[in-house]
Amino acid sequence: MIESQRTKKYLIAKTFKKKGSAAILLEQVPDFLSFIPELESIFKRKAEFLIVSSSAEMELEEAWPEYAPILITEDKDTFKKTTEEKIS
């Protein structure tokens, strides 16, 4: 598979405010099946957690404009902190 055709998968924290969403590459969260319930217990109904994908040629905000602006984070702690900032 050519690298430019690679699909990237993200975990997105969709907030219900106009501050946008936080995202992290799914490969950065190998334990996402237990991480998502952990996030849901922390943030309750203030955020919704989704797994989305985007092709390498298309920016995440272009692929999923309803979640924009999207801040892509590098690690789980930053993802949690960014989500907290976006829901406040």
mmCIF file of N, CA and C in Angstrom:
data_model
loop_
_atom_site.group_PDB
_atom_site.id
_atom_site.type_symbol
_atom_site.label_atom_id
_atom_site.label_comp_id
_atom_site.label_asym_id
_atom_site.label_seq_id
_atom_site.Cartn_x
_atom_site.Cartn_y
_atom_site.Cartn_z
ATOM 1 N N MET A 1 0.845 -1.178 0.000
ATOM 2 C CA MET A 1 0.000 0.000 0.000
ATOM 3 C C MET A 1 0.888 1.238 0.000
ATOM 4 N N ILE A 2 0.583 2.182 -0.855
ATOM 5 C CA ILE A 2 1.320 3.435 -0.928
ATOM 6 C C ILE A 2 0.990 4.268 0.298
ATOM 7 N N GLU A 3 2.019 4.883 0.888
ATOM 8 C CA GLU A 3 1.850 5.650 2.127
ATOM 9 C C GLU A 3 0.787 6.744 1.978
ATOM 10 N N SER A 4 0.707 7.403 0.817
ATOM 11 C CA SER A 4 -0.266 8.481 0.644
ATOM 12 C C SER A 4 -1.702 7.975 0.660
ATOM 13 N N GLN A 5 -1.895 6.658 0.458
ATOM 14 C CA GLN A 5 -3.238 6.097 0.468
ATOM 15 C C GLN A 5 -3.612 5.518 1.836
ATOM 16 N N ARG A 6 -2.717 5.594 2.781
ATOM 17 C CA ARG A 6 -2.947 5.026 4.103
ATOM 18 C C ARG A 6 -4.054 5.782 4.830
ATOM 19 N N THR A 7 -4.905 5.047 5.499
ATOM 20 C CA THR A 7 -5.972 5.646 6.287
ATOM 21 C C THR A 7 -5.503 5.763 7.729
ATOM 22 N N LYS A 8 -5.724 6.924 8.299
ATOM 23 C CA LYS A 8 -5.386 7.145 9.700
ATOM 24 C C LYS A 8 -6.663 7.054 10.520
ATOM 25 N N LYS A 9 -6.575 6.399 11.666
ATOM 26 C CA LYS A 9 -7.724 6.274 12.564
ATOM 27 C C LYS A 9 -7.453 7.086 13.815
ATOM 28 N N TYR A 10 -8.487 7.786 14.273
ATOM 29 C CA TYR A 10 -8.380 8.667 15.421
ATOM 30 C C TYR A 10 -9.471 8.371 16.439
ATOM 31 N N LEU A 11 -9.152 8.620 17.686
ATOM 32 C CA LEU A 11 -10.152 8.675 18.748
ATOM 33 C C LEU A 11 -10.450 10.153 18.926
ATOM 34 N N ILE A 12 -11.717 10.515 18.809
ATOM 35 C CA ILE A 12 -12.125 11.919 18.924
ATOM 36 C C ILE A 12 -13.019 12.097 20.140
ATOM 37 N N ALA A 13 -12.763 13.168 20.877
ATOM 38 C CA ALA A 13 -13.651 13.584 21.961
ATOM 39 C C ALA A 13 -14.469 14.739 21.411
ATOM 40 N N LYS A 14 -15.699 14.449 21.056
ATOM 41 C CA LYS A 14 -16.598 15.472 20.526
ATOM 42 C C LYS A 14 -17.256 16.154 21.715
ATOM 43 N N THR A 15 -17.071 17.461 21.803
ATOM 44 C CA THR A 15 -17.694 18.215 22.888
ATOM 45 C C THR A 15 -18.955 18.876 22.361
ATOM 46 N N PHE A 16 -19.790 19.297 23.262
ATOM 47 C CA PHE A 16 -21.057 19.901 22.862
ATOM 48 C C PHE A 16 -21.017 21.416 22.986
ATOM 49 N N LYS A 17 -19.820 21.954 23.057
ATOM 50 C CA LYS A 17 -19.629 23.400 23.047
ATOM 51 C C LYS A 17 -18.996 23.746 21.713
ATOM 52 N N LYS A 18 -18.893 25.010 21.418
ATOM 53 C CA LYS A 18 -18.341 25.424 20.130
ATOM 54 C C LYS A 18 -16.821 25.511 20.145
ATOM 55 N N LYS A 19 -16.203 24.871 21.140
ATOM 56 C CA LYS A 19 -14.750 24.891 21.240
ATOM 57 C C LYS A 19 -14.113 23.775 20.425
ATOM 58 N N GLY A 20 -14.912 22.950 19.794
ATOM 59 C CA GLY A 20 -14.384 21.898 18.943
ATOM 60 C C GLY A 20 -14.096 20.603 19.665
ATOM 61 N N SER A 21 -13.170 19.844 19.103
ATOM 62 C CA SER A 21 -12.904 18.493 19.567
ATOM 63 C C SER A 21 -11.418 18.264 19.784
ATOM 64 N N ALA A 22 -11.119 17.221 20.558
ATOM 65 C CA ALA A 22 -9.749 16.756 20.727
ATOM 66 C C ALA A 22 -9.629 15.427 19.999
ATOM 67 N N ALA A 23 -8.441 15.131 19.486
ATOM 68 C CA ALA A 23 -8.222 13.868 18.778
ATOM 69 C C ALA A 23 -6.842 13.326 19.104
ATOM 70 N N ILE A 24 -6.729 12.013 18.999
ATOM 71 C CA ILE A 24 -5.444 11.338 19.165
ATOM 72 C C ILE A 24 -5.439 10.171 18.184
ATOM 73 N N LEU A 25 -4.288 9.924 17.588
ATOM 74 C CA LEU A 25 -4.179 8.772 16.700
ATOM 75 C C LEU A 25 -4.468 7.505 17.492
ATOM 76 N N LEU A 26 -5.256 6.644 16.932
ATOM 77 C CA LEU A 26 -5.645 5.421 17.629
ATOM 78 C C LEU A 26 -4.431 4.556 17.967
ATOM 79 N N GLU A 27 -3.397 4.631 17.148
ATOM 80 C CA GLU A 27 -2.183 3.854 17.429
ATOM 81 C C GLU A 27 -1.467 4.342 18.688
ATOM 82 N N GLN A 28 -1.774 5.550 19.144
ATOM 83 C CA GLN A 28 -1.208 6.085 20.385
ATOM 84 C C GLN A 28 -1.961 5.561 21.610
ATOM 85 N N VAL A 29 -3.097 4.894 21.387
ATOM 86 C CA VAL A 29 -3.936 4.396 22.476
ATOM 87 C C VAL A 29 -4.197 2.898 22.259
ATOM 88 N N PRO A 30 -3.183 2.053 22.483
ATOM 89 C CA PRO A 30 -3.376 0.631 22.222
ATOM 90 C C PRO A 30 -4.448 -0.010 23.101
ATOM 91 N N ASP A 31 -4.748 0.609 24.233
ATOM 92 C CA ASP A 31 -5.772 0.086 25.138
ATOM 93 C C ASP A 31 -7.089 0.854 25.013
ATOM 94 N N PHE A 32 -7.416 1.285 23.788
ATOM 95 C CA PHE A 32 -8.587 2.148 23.605
ATOM 96 C C PHE A 32 -9.886 1.510 24.080
ATOM 97 N N LEU A 33 -9.970 0.181 24.061
ATOM 98 C CA LEU A 33 -11.216 -0.467 24.513
ATOM 99 C C LEU A 33 -11.468 -0.244 26.007
ATOM 100 N N SER A 34 -10.440 -0.072 26.794
ATOM 101 C CA SER A 34 -10.628 0.262 28.211
ATOM 102 C C SER A 34 -10.502 1.762 28.452
ATOM 103 N N PHE A 35 -9.810 2.465 27.557
ATOM 104 C CA PHE A 35 -9.625 3.911 27.709
ATOM 105 C C PHE A 35 -10.932 4.675 27.488
ATOM 106 N N ILE A 36 -11.723 4.252 26.513
ATOM 107 C CA ILE A 36 -12.979 4.955 26.225
ATOM 108 C C ILE A 36 -13.937 4.905 27.425
ATOM 109 N N PRO A 37 -14.187 3.756 28.041
ATOM 110 C CA PRO A 37 -15.048 3.754 29.237
ATOM 111 C C PRO A 37 -14.483 4.613 30.385
ATOM 112 N N GLU A 38 -13.162 4.635 30.501
ATOM 113 C CA GLU A 38 -12.528 5.492 31.513
ATOM 114 C C GLU A 38 -12.855 6.958 31.245
ATOM 115 N N LEU A 39 -12.735 7.369 29.985
ATOM 116 C CA LEU A 39 -13.049 8.750 29.613
ATOM 117 C C LEU A 39 -14.525 9.056 29.846
ATOM 118 N N GLU A 40 -15.390 8.122 29.483
ATOM 119 C CA GLU A 40 -16.827 8.328 29.671
ATOM 120 C C GLU A 40 -17.171 8.488 31.150
ATOM 121 N N SER A 41 -16.481 7.778 32.021
ATOM 122 C CA SER A 41 -16.754 7.923 33.454
ATOM 123 C C SER A 41 -16.237 9.260 33.987
ATOM 124 N N ILE A 42 -15.182 9.778 33.410
ATOM 125 C CA ILE A 42 -14.639 11.072 33.839
ATOM 126 C C ILE A 42 -15.511 12.221 33.340
ATOM 127 N N PHE A 43 -15.851 12.206 32.057
ATOM 128 C CA PHE A 43 -16.505 13.352 31.431
ATOM 129 C C PHE A 43 -18.026 13.239 31.355
ATOM 130 N N LYS A 44 -18.575 12.100 31.746
ATOM 131 C CA LYS A 44 -20.033 11.871 31.745
ATOM 132 C C LYS A 44 -20.630 12.221 30.392
ATOM 133 N N ARG A 45 -21.625 13.071 30.389
ATOM 134 C CA ARG A 45 -22.323 13.430 29.137
ATOM 135 C C ARG A 45 -21.793 14.719 28.516
ATOM 136 N N LYS A 46 -20.644 15.179 28.970
ATOM 137 C CA LYS A 46 -20.086 16.422 28.446
ATOM 138 C C LYS A 46 -19.308 16.218 27.147
ATOM 139 N N ALA A 47 -19.009 14.964 26.840
ATOM 140 C CA ALA A 47 -18.276 14.654 25.613
ATOM 141 C C ALA A 47 -18.702 13.274 25.119
ATOM 142 N N GLU A 48 -18.570 13.112 23.821
ATOM 143 C CA GLU A 48 -18.875 11.825 23.193
ATOM 144 C C GLU A 48 -17.587 11.337 22.538
ATOM 145 N N PHE A 49 -17.284 10.061 22.673
ATOM 146 C CA PHE A 49 -16.029 9.535 22.161
ATOM 147 C C PHE A 49 -16.297 8.630 20.968
ATOM 148 N N LEU A 50 -15.615 8.942 19.864
ATOM 149 C CA LEU A 50 -15.852 8.268 18.598
ATOM 150 C C LEU A 50 -14.533 7.856 17.963
ATOM 151 N N ILE A 51 -14.570 6.815 17.179
ATOM 152 C CA ILE A 51 -13.408 6.444 16.378
ATOM 153 C C ILE A 51 -13.750 6.792 14.935
ATOM 154 N N VAL A 52 -12.910 7.613 14.327
ATOM 155 C CA VAL A 52 -13.124 8.057 12.951
ATOM 156 C C VAL A 52 -11.848 7.805 12.154
ATOM 157 N N SER A 53 -11.968 7.865 10.852
ATOM 158 C CA SER A 53 -10.787 7.694 10.010
ATOM 159 C C SER A 53 -10.736 8.786 8.955
ATOM 160 N N SER A 54 -9.529 8.982 8.452
ATOM 161 C CA SER A 54 -9.296 9.983 7.420
ATOM 162 C C SER A 54 -8.168 9.481 6.536
ATOM 163 N N SER A 55 -8.305 9.689 5.250
ATOM 164 C CA SER A 55 -7.214 9.295 4.351
ATOM 165 C C SER A 55 -6.055 10.271 4.538
ATOM 166 N N ALA A 56 -4.872 9.832 4.201
ATOM 167 C CA ALA A 56 -3.674 10.644 4.415
ATOM 168 C C ALA A 56 -3.720 11.946 3.616
ATOM 169 N N GLU A 57 -4.401 11.928 2.473
ATOM 170 C CA GLU A 57 -4.424 13.160 1.681
ATOM 171 C C GLU A 57 -5.434 14.181 2.187
ATOM 172 N N MET A 58 -6.309 13.775 3.057
ATOM 173 C CA MET A 58 -7.352 14.683 3.545
ATOM 174 C C MET A 58 -7.117 14.988 5.024
ATOM 175 N N GLU A 59 -7.107 16.259 5.348
ATOM 176 C CA GLU A 59 -6.959 16.674 6.738
ATOM 177 C C GLU A 59 -8.165 16.190 7.536
ATOM 178 N N LEU A 60 -7.954 15.942 8.813
ATOM 179 C CA LEU A 60 -9.022 15.432 9.679
ATOM 180 C C LEU A 60 -10.214 16.389 9.710
ATOM 181 N N GLU A 61 -9.966 17.681 9.819
ATOM 182 C CA GLU A 61 -11.072 18.659 9.856
ATOM 183 C C GLU A 61 -11.823 18.699 8.535
ATOM 184 N N GLU A 62 -11.134 18.434 7.447
ATOM 185 C CA GLU A 62 -11.783 18.399 6.139
ATOM 186 C C GLU A 62 -12.665 17.153 6.019
ATOM 187 N N ALA A 63 -12.190 16.033 6.570
ATOM 188 C CA ALA A 63 -12.948 14.785 6.517
ATOM 189 C C ALA A 63 -14.140 14.805 7.472
ATOM 190 N N TRP A 64 -13.988 15.467 8.611
ATOM 191 C CA TRP A 64 -15.020 15.490 9.659
ATOM 192 C C TRP A 64 -15.278 16.936 10.110
ATOM 193 N N PRO A 65 -15.819 17.788 9.238
ATOM 194 C CA PRO A 65 -15.991 19.207 9.582
ATOM 195 C C PRO A 65 -16.934 19.455 10.754
ATOM 196 N N GLU A 66 -17.845 18.511 11.032
ATOM 197 C CA GLU A 66 -18.776 18.716 12.148
ATOM 198 C C GLU A 66 -18.076 18.665 13.504
ATOM 199 N N TYR A 67 -16.824 18.202 13.555
ATOM 200 C CA TYR A 67 -16.080 18.144 14.821
ATOM 201 C C TYR A 67 -15.035 19.256 14.934
ATOM 202 N N ALA A 68 -14.927 20.096 13.922
ATOM 203 C CA ALA A 68 -13.919 21.165 13.893
ATOM 204 C C ALA A 68 -14.262 22.279 14.885
ATOM 205 N N PRO A 69 -13.274 23.007 15.364
ATOM 206 C CA PRO A 69 -11.854 22.775 15.168
ATOM 207 C C PRO A 69 -11.380 21.571 15.981
ATOM 208 N N ILE A 70 -10.477 20.811 15.394
ATOM 209 C CA ILE A 70 -9.967 19.600 16.033
ATOM 210 C C ILE A 70 -8.506 19.816 16.402
ATOM 211 N N LEU A 71 -8.184 19.605 17.661
ATOM 212 C CA LEU A 71 -6.804 19.682 18.115
ATOM 213 C C LEU A 71 -6.288 18.260 18.278
ATOM 214 N N ILE A 72 -5.273 17.896 17.494
ATOM 215 C CA ILE A 72 -4.704 16.555 17.563
ATOM 216 C C ILE A 72 -3.628 16.541 18.642
ATOM 217 N N THR A 73 -3.755 15.605 19.574
ATOM 218 C CA THR A 73 -2.816 15.511 20.684
ATOM 219 C C THR A 73 -1.864 14.343 20.470
ATOM 220 N N GLU A 74 -0.787 14.325 21.250
ATOM 221 C CA GLU A 74 0.271 13.329 21.071
ATOM 222 C C GLU A 74 0.188 12.147 22.024
ATOM 223 N N ASP A 75 -0.454 12.338 23.194
ATOM 224 C CA ASP A 75 -0.494 11.249 24.165
ATOM 225 C C ASP A 75 -1.805 11.300 24.950
ATOM 226 N N LYS A 76 -2.057 10.242 25.732
ATOM 227 C CA LYS A 76 -3.331 10.118 26.445
ATOM 228 C C LYS A 76 -3.536 11.220 27.477
ATOM 229 N N ASP A 77 -2.497 11.596 28.200
ATOM 230 C CA ASP A 77 -2.645 12.646 29.213
ATOM 231 C C ASP A 77 -3.011 13.988 28.585
ATOM 232 N N THR A 78 -2.358 14.311 27.483
ATOM 233 C CA THR A 78 -2.668 15.558 26.784
ATOM 234 C C THR A 78 -4.082 15.513 26.209
ATOM 235 N N PHE A 79 -4.488 14.344 25.726
ATOM 236 C CA PHE A 79 -5.843 14.171 25.193
ATOM 237 C C PHE A 79 -6.877 14.449 26.285
ATOM 238 N N LYS A 80 -6.668 13.885 27.470
ATOM 239 C CA LYS A 80 -7.588 14.133 28.594
ATOM 240 C C LYS A 80 -7.630 15.611 28.964
ATOM 241 N N LYS A 81 -6.443 16.224 29.062
ATOM 242 C CA LYS A 81 -6.353 17.644 29.437
ATOM 243 C C LYS A 81 -7.035 18.527 28.384
ATOM 244 N N THR A 82 -6.802 18.241 27.126
ATOM 245 C CA THR A 82 -7.412 19.023 26.047
ATOM 246 C C THR A 82 -8.925 18.871 26.059
ATOM 247 N N THR A 83 -9.409 17.661 26.296
ATOM 248 C CA THR A 83 -10.850 17.429 26.383
ATOM 249 C C THR A 83 -11.439 18.237 27.525
ATOM 250 N N GLU A 84 -10.772 18.220 28.667
ATOM 251 C CA GLU A 84 -11.229 18.996 29.835
ATOM 252 C C GLU A 84 -11.316 20.485 29.502
ATOM 253 N N GLU A 85 -10.314 21.000 28.815
ATOM 254 C CA GLU A 85 -10.308 22.422 28.436
ATOM 255 C C GLU A 85 -11.449 22.739 27.466
ATOM 256 N N LYS A 86 -11.738 21.840 26.558
ATOM 257 C CA LYS A 86 -12.777 22.096 25.558
ATOM 258 C C LYS A 86 -14.192 21.992 26.118
ATOM 259 N N ILE A 87 -14.384 21.252 27.216
ATOM 260 C CA ILE A 87 -15.732 21.166 27.779
ATOM 261 C C ILE A 87 -15.994 22.247 28.814
ATOM 262 N N SER A 88 -14.956 22.950 29.244
ATOM 263 C CA SER A 88 -15.168 23.997 30.263
ATOM 264 C C SER A 88 -15.535 25.330 29.654
#
